[in-house]
Coordinates of C-alpha atoms in Angstrom, one line a residue:
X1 CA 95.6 117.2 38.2
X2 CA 98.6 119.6 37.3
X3 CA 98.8 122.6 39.0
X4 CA 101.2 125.6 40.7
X5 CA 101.5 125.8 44.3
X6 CA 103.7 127.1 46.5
X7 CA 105.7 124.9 49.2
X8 CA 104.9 126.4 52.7
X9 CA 107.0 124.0 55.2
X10 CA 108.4 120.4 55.7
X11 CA 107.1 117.3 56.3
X12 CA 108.6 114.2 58.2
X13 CA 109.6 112.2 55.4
X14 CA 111.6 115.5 54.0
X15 CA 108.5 116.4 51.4
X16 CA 107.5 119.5 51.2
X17 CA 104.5 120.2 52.1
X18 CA 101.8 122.3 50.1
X19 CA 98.0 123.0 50.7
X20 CA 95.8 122.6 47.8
X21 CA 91.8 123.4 47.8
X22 CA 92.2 122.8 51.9
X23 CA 94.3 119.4 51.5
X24 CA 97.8 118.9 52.6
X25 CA 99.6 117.8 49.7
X26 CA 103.0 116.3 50.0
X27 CA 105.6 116.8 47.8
X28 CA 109.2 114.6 47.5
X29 CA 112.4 117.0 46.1
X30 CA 110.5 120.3 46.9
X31 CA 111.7 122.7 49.6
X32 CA 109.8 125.1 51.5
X33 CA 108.8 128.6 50.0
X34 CA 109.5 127.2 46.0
X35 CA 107.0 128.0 43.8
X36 CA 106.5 124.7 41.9
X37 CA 104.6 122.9 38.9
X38 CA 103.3 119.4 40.5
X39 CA 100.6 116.6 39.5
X40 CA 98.5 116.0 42.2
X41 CA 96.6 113.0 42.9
X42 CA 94.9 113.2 46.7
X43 CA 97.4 113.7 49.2
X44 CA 100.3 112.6 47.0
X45 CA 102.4 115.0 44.5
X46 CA 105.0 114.3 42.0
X47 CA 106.9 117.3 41.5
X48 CA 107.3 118.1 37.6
X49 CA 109.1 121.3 38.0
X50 CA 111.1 123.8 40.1
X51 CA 109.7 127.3 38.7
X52 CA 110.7 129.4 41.6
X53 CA 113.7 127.8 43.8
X54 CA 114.9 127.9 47.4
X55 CA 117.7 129.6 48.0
X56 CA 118.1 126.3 50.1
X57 CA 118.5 124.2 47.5
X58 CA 121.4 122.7 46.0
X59 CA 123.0 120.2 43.3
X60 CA 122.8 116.6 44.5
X61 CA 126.0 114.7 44.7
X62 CA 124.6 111.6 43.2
X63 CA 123.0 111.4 40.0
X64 CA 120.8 108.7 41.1
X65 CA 119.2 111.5 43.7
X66 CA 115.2 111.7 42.5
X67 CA 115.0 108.1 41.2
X68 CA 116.5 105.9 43.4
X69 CA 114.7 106.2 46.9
X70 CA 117.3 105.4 49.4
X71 CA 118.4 109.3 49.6
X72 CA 115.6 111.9 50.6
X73 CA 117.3 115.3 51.7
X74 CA 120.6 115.6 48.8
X75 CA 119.0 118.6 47.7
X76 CA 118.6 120.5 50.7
X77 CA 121.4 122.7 52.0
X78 CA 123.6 122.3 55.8
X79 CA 121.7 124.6 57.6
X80 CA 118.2 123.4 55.9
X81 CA 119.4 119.8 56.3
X82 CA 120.0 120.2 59.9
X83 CA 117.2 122.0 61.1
X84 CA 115.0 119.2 59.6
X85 CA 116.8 116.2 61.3
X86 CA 116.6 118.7 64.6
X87 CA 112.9 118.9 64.1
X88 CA 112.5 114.9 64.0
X89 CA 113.5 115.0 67.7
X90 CA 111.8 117.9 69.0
X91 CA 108.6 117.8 67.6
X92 CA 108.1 114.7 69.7
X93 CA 109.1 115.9 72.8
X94 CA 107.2 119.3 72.8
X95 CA 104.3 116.7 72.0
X96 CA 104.9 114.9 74.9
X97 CA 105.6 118.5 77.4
X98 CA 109.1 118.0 77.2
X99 CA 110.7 121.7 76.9
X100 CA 114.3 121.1 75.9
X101 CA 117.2 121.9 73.2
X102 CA 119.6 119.7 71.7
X103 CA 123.0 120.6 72.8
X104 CA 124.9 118.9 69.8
X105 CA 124.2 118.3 66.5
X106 CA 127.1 115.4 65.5
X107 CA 127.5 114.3 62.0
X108 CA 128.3 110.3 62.4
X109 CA 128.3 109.7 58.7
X110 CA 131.8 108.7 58.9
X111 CA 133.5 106.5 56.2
X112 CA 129.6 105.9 54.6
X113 CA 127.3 103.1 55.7
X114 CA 128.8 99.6 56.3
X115 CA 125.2 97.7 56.1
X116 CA 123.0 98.2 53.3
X117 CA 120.2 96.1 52.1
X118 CA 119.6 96.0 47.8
X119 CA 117.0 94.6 46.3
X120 CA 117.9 92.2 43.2
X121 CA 114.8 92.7 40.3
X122 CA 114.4 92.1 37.0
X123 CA 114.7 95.7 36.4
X124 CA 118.3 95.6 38.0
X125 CA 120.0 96.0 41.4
X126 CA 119.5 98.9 44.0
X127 CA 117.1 100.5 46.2
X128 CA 113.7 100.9 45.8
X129 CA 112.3 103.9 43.5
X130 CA 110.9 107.0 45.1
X131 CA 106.6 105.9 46.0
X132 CA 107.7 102.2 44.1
X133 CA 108.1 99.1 44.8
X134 CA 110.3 99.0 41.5
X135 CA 113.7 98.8 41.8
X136 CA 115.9 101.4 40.6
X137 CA 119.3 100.1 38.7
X138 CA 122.4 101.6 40.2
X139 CA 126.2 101.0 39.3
X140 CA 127.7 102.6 42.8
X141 CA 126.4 104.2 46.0
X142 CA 128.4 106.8 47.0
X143 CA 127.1 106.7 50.9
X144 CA 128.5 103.0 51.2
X145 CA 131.8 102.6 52.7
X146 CA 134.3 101.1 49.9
X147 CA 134.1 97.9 51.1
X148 CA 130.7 98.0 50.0
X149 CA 131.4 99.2 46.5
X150 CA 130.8 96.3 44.9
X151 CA 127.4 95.5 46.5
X152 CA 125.4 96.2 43.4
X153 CA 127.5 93.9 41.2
X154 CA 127.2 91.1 44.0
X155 CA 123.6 91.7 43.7
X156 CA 123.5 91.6 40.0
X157 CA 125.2 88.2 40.1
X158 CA 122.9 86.7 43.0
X159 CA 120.0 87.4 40.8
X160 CA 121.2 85.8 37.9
X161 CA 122.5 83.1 40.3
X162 CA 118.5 82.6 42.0
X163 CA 116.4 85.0 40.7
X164 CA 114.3 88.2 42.6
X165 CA 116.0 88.7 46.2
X166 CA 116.8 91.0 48.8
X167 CA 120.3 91.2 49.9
X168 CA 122.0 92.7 53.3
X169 CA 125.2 93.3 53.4
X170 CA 127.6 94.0 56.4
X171 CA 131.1 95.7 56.2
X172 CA 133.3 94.0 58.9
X173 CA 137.0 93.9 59.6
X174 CA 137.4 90.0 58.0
X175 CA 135.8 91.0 54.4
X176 CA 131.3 91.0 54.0
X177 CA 128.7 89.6 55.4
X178 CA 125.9 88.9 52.9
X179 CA 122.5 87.3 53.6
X180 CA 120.2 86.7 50.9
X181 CA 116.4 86.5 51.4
X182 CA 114.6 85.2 49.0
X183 CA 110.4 83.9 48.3
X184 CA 111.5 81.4 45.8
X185 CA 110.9 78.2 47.7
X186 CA 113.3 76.0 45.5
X187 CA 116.3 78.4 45.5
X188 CA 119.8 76.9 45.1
X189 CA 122.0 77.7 47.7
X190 CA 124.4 75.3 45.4
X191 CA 124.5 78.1 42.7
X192 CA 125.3 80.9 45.6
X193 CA 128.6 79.5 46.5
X194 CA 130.7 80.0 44.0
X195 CA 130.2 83.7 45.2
X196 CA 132.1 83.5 48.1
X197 CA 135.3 82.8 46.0
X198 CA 134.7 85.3 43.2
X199 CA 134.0 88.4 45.6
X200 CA 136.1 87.2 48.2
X201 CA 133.3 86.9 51.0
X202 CA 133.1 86.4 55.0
X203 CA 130.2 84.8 55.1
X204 CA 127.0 83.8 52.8
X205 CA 123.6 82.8 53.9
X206 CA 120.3 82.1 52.5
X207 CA 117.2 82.9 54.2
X208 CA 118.9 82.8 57.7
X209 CA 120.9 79.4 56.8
X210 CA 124.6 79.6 56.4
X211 CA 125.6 78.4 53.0
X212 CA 129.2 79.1 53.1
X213 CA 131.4 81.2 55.7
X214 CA 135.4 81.4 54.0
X215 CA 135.5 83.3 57.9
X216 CA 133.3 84.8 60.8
X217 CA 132.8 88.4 60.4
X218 CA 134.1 90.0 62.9
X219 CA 133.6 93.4 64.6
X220 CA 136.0 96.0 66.9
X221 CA 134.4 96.9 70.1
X222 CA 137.1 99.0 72.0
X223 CA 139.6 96.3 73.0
X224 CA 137.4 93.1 71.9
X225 CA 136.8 91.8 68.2
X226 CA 133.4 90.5 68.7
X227 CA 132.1 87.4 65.6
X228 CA 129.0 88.8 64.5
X229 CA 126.3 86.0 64.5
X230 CA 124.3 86.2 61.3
X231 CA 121.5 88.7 61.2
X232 CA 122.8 90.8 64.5
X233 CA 122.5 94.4 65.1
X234 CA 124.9 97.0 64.2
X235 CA 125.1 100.1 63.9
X236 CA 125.1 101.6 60.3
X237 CA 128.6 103.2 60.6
X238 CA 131.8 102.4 62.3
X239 CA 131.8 106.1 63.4
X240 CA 128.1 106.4 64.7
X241 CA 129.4 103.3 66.9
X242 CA 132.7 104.5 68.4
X243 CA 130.6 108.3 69.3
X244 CA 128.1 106.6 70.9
X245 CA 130.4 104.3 73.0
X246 CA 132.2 107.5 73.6
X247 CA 129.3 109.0 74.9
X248 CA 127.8 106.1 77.1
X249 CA 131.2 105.6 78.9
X250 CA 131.5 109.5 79.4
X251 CA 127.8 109.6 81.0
X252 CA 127.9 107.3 83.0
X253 CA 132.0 108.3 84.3
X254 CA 132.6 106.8 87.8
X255 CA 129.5 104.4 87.9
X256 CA 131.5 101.3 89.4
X257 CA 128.1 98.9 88.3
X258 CA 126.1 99.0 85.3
X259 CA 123.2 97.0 83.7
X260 CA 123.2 97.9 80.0
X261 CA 120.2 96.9 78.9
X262 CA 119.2 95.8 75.2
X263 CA 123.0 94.9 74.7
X264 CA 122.9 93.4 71.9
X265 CA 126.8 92.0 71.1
X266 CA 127.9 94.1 73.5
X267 CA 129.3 97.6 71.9
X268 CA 128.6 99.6 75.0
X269 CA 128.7 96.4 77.3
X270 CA 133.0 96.0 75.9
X271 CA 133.5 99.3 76.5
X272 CA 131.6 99.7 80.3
X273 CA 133.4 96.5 81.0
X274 CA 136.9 98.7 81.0
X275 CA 135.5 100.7 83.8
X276 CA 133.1 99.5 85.8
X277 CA 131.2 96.1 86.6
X278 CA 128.6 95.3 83.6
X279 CA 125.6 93.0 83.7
X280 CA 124.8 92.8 80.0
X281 CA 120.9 91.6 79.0
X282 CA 119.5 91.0 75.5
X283 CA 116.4 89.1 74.6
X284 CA 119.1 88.3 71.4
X285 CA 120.3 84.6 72.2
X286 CA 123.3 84.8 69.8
X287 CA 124.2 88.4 70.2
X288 CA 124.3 87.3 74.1
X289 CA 126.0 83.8 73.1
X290 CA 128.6 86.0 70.8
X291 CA 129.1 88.7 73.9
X292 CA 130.5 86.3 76.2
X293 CA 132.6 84.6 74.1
X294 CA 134.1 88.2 73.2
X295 CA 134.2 88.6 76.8
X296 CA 136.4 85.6 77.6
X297 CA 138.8 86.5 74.6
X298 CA 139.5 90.2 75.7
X299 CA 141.8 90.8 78.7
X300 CA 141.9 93.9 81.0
X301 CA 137.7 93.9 81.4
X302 CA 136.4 94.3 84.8
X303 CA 133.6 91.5 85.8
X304 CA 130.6 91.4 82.7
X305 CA 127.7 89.4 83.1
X306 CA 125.8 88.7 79.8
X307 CA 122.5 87.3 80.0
X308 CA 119.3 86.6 78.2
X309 CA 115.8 88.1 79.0
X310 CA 113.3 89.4 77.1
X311 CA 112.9 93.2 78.7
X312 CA 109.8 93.7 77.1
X313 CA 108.0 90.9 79.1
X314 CA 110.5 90.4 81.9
X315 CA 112.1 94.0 82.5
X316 CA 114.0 94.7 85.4
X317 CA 112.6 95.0 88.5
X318 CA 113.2 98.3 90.7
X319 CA 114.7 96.3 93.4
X320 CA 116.8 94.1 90.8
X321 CA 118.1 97.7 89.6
X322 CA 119.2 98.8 92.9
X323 CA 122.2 96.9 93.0
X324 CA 123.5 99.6 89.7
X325 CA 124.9 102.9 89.6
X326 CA 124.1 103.7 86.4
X327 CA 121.7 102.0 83.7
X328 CA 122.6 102.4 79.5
X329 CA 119.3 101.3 77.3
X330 CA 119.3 100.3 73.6
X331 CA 115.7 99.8 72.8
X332 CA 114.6 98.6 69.2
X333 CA 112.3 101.3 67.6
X334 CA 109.4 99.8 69.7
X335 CA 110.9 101.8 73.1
X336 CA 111.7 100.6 76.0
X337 CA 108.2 101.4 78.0
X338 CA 108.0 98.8 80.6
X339 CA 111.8 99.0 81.5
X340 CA 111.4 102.6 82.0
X341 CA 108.4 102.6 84.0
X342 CA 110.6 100.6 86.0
X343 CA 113.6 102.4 86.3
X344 CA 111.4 105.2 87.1
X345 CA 110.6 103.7 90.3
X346 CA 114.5 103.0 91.1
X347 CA 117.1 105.1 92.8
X348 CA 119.1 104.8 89.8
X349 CA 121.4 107.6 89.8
X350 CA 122.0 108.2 85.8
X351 CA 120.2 106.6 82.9
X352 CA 122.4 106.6 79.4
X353 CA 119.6 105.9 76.1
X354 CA 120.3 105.9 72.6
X355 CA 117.1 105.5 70.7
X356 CA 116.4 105.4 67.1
X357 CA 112.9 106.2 67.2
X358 CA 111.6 109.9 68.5
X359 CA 108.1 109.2 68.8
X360 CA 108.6 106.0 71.4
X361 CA 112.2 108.2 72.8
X362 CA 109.6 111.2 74.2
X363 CA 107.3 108.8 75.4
X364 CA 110.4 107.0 77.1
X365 CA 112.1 110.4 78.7
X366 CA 108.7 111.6 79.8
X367 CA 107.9 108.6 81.6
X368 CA 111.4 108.8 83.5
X369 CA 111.2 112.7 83.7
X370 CA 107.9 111.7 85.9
X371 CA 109.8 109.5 87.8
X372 CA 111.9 112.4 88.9
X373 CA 114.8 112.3 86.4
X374 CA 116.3 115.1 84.9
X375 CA 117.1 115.0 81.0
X376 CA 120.3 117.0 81.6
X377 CA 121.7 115.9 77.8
X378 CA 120.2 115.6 74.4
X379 CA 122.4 115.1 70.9
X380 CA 121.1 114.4 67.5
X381 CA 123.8 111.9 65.9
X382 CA 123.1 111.6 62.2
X383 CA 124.4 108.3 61.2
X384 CA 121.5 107.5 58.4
X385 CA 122.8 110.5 56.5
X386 CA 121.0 112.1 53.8
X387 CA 118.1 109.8 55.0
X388 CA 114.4 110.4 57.1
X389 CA 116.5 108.9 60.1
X390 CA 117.7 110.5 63.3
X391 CA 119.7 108.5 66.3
X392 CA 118.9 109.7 69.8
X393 CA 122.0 109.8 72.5
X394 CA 120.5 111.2 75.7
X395 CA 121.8 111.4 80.0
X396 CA 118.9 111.4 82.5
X397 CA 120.2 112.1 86.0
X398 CA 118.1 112.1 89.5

């Protein structure tokens, strides 16, 4: 059905939202109080045209933006842009009775992205379309670090090298990272290697098995270069990274023992180590095995501890966490719900999290806030620039 409508607010995918014969209809590209010409099928609309724009709206930068679905908020402007990443952290936490205001809004864009994962089709190489499972062709991403500007020709050539596959890649200080994952059961890792040569690669695996590595990637974590094990965490940029270690180490200033927990390979544990004792716990058993060995390389670090434990199963006790100052947490997008419920029983004097996820971050602070903790700071870091994507970095003090 084509029909007018007027956009009335946002939603939390960045469409705008419009209500049609008493249904919420949600529209990608459209911003809040345009008068626009959609087709509407259900719930879904496609925007056809912009009859009455926003004066919030501006040109995209890329002129992939509207095809290519790895961008959704190009077309909004600073103050629009911000106010919507905002509102991906509060509406949570009112939700969950949790009256507070972020106190800094901190672009971590950086350089661009240094991970990316493309998706090598028949139709070409790139990101998904906008509502597709079609892949949308593109020549260059401008939110890629330069490093990464080659990405879609490396795709390009994996595909004609294998066929359809999905390919992560990884910006580190040595040269890329790339792991292909593919369905094909009879793919030839033989015909991936001459890649490594003719793009001058780190490292190249196929689904999770190392085909070539010319040399480990490696990563700077304030004075250690940690050798990334193959399908670690990182963060998405180099700055996002160096804030947030910023901020931990700040927050928890003077602590003299800490147990960061969800460590991964290490870039707060690195960085606590300069100042204060660190046990260091990951349910990761190469991010833990790649820690330590960082560790023993890196002089001028205080005693650090890294371990493996699954914290979902086997979180720390209360009385395991009295021997800490200060705790840091790193949960995946799950939360960290059992941890916390311990911690809230602690005497744990400050509790550092970064979260990515603000549903399972309310349900996290509120559960601590119970426990008697204050949350005395709240910052929105926007490292998935120009996408639905917030990071959390947070202080909870007794």
């Amino acid at each position: 059905m084509t029909t007018t409508t007027t956009i009335t607010s946002l939603g939390q995918r960045a469409e705008g939202v419009a209500e049609i014969d008493g249904v919420r209809v949600f529209v990608p590209l459209a911003l809040p109080g345009e008068v626009v010409e959609i087709e509407a099928e259900g719930d879904r609309g496609t925007l056809l045209s912009v009859l009455e724009p926003s004066p919030n709206r501006i040109a995209p930068f890329c002129p992939h933006f509207g095809q290519c679905g790895g961008c959704q908020t190009q077309h909004m402007d600073r103050p629009t842009y911000e106010a919507f990443k905002t509102a991906l952290v509060q509406t949570p936490l009112r939700f969950a009775n949790i009256d507070t205001e972020i106190t800094q809004f901190i672009d971590a864009g950086g350089a661009g992205r240094r991970r990316a994962t493309l998706h090598a089709r028949k139709e070409g190489a790139g990101y998904m379309r906008l509502r597709s499972h079609q892949v949308h062709d593109i020549d260059h991403c401008p939110i890629l670090v330069p490093a990464l500007a080659r990405a879609p020709e490396i795709t390009r050539a994996i595909h004609e090298a294998i066929g359809e596959a999905d390919v992560s890649f990884t910006a580190t200080i040595t040269g890329l990272d790339v792991g292909v994952r593919t369905e094909k059961a009879r793919a030839s890792a033989k015909r991936l290697e001459p890649l490594v040569g003719r793009f001058r690669l780190a490292r190249l695996a196929l689904n999770g098995e190392l085909i070539l590595q010319a040399q480990p990637p490696v990563a700077g974590m304030g004075k250690a270069r940690v050798e990334l094990p193959m399908g670690s965490f990182l963060q998405a940029t180099d700055a996002a990274q160096n804030l947030l270690a910023d901020y931990v180490a700040e927050a928890l200033k003077g602590a003299k023992t800490v147990a960061d927990l969800f460590c991964g390979v290490g870039p707060f544990a690195l960085r606590l180590a300069e100042q204060a004792k660190v046990y260091a716990v990951d349910s990761d058993k190469a991010g833990i095995l790649a820690l330590d060995k960082a560790r023993r390389h890196t002089s001028g670090l205080k005693q650090l501890t890294a371990q493996y434990r699954d914290l979902f199963r086997e979180p720390l006790t209360r009385y395991e966490l009295a021997d800490y100052d200060a705790v840091v947490l790193d949960p995946p997008r799950a939360g960290a719900e059992a941890q916390v419920k311990e911690l809230a029983a602690s005497k744990v004097k400050t509790v550092a999290m970064i979260a990515c996820d603000a549903r399972t971050f309310a349900r996290d602070a509120a559960i601590l806030i119970a426990g008697g903790y204050t949350l005395a700071d709240l910052r929105a870091v926007d490292q998935f620039v120009h996408s639905t994507h917030i990071e959390i970095a947070s202080t909870f003090r007794r």
